[in-house]
PDB file of C-alpha atoms in Angstrom:
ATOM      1  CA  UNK A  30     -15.793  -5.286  -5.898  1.00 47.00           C
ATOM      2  CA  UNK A  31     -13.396  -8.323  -5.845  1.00 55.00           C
ATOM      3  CA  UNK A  32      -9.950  -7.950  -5.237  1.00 57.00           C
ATOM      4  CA  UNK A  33      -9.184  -8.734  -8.870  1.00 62.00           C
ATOM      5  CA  UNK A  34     -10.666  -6.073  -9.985  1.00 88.00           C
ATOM      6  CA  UNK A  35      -8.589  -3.412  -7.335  1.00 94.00           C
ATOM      7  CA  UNK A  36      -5.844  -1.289  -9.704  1.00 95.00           C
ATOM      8  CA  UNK A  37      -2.725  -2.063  -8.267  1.00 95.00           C
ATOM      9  CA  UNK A  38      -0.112   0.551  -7.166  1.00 94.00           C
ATOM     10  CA  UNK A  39       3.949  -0.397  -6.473  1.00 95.00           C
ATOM     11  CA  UNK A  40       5.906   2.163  -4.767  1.00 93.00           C
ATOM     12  CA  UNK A  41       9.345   1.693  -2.949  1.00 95.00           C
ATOM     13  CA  UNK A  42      10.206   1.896   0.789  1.00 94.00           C
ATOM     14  CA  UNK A  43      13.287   4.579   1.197  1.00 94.00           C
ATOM     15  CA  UNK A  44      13.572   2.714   4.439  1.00 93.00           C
ATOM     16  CA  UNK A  45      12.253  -0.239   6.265  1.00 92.00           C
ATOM     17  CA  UNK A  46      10.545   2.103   8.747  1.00 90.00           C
ATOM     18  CA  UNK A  47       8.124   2.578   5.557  1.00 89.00           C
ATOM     19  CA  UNK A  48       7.253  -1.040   5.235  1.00 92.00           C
ATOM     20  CA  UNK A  49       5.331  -0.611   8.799  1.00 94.00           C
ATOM     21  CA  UNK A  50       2.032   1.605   7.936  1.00 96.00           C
ATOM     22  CA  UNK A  51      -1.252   1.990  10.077  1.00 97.00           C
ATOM     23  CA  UNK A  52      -5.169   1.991   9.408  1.00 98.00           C
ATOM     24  CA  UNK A  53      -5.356   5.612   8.518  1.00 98.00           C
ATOM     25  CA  UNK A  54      -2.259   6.293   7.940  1.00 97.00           C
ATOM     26  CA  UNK A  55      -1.265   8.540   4.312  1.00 95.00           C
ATOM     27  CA  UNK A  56       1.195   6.956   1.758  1.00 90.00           C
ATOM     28  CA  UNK A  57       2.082   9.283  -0.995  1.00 85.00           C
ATOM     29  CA  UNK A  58       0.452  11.683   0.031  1.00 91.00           C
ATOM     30  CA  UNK A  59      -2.670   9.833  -2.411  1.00 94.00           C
ATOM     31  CA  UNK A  60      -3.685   7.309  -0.474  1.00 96.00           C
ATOM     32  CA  UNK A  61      -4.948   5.717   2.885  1.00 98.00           C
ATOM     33  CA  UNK A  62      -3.936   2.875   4.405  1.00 98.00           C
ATOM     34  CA  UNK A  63      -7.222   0.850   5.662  1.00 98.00           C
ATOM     35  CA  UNK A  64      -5.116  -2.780   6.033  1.00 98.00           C
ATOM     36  CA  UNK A  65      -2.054  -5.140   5.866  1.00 98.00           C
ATOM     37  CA  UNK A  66      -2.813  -7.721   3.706  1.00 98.00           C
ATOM     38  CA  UNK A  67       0.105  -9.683   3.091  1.00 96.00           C
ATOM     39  CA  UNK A  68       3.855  -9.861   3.315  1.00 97.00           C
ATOM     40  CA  UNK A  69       6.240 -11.508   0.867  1.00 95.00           C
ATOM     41  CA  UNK A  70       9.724 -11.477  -0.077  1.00 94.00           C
ATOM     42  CA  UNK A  71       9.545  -8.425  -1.853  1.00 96.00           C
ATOM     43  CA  UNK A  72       7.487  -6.457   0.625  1.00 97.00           C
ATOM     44  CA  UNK A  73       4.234  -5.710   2.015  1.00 97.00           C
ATOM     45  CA  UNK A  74       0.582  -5.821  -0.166  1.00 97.00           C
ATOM     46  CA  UNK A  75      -1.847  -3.292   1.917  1.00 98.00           C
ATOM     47  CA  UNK A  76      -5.307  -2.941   1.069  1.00 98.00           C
ATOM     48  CA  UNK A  77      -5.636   1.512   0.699  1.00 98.00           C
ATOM     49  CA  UNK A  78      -7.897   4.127  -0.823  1.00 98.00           C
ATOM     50  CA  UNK A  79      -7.700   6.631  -3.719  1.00 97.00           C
ATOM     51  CA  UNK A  80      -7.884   9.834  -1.240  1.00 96.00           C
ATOM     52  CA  UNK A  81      -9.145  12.115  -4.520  1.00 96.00           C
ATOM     53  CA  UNK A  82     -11.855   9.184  -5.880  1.00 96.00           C
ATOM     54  CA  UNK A  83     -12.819   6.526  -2.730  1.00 97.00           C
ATOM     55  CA  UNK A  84     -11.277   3.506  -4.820  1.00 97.00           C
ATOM     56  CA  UNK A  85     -10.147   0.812  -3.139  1.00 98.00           C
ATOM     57  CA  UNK A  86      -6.661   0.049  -4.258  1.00 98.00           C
ATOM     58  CA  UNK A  87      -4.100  -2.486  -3.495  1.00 97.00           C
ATOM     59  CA  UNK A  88      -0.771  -1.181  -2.912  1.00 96.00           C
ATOM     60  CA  UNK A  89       2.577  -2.781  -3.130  1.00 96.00           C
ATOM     61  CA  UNK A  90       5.406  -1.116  -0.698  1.00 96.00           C
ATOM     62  CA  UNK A  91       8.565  -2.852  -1.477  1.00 97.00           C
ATOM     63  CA  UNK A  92      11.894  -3.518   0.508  1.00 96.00           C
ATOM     64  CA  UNK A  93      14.052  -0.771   0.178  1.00 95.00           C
ATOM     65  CA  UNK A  94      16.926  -0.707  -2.478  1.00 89.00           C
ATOM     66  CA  UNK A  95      20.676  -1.699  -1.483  1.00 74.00           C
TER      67      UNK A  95
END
């Protein structure tokens, strides 16, 4: 599947402790982080799966507000 394809998820970082997630590790209690892809001014892009379906997702965690 090519990355263009991947749904893409956005959530927000309550804290910048958030922004720093492991290979394995569960965000949102709905997905699993496999990868960090990128970082950019508004956060970090990590490559995850769909815990209930096996879909490769992209998610978006963003800087925390304020």
């Amino acid at each position: 599947m090519g990355d263009e394809q991947l749904k893409h998820i956005t959530v927000t970082a309550k804290n910048f402790a958030q922004l720093d997630l492991q290979p394995g590790q569960r965000l949102a209690l709905r997905y699993v982080v496999m990868q960090r892809l990128h970082v950019d001014g508004s956060g970090v892009l990590y490559l995850a799966t769909e815990r209930a379906t096996g879909e490769e997702v992209h998610v978006h965690v963003l800087y925390p507000k304020g």
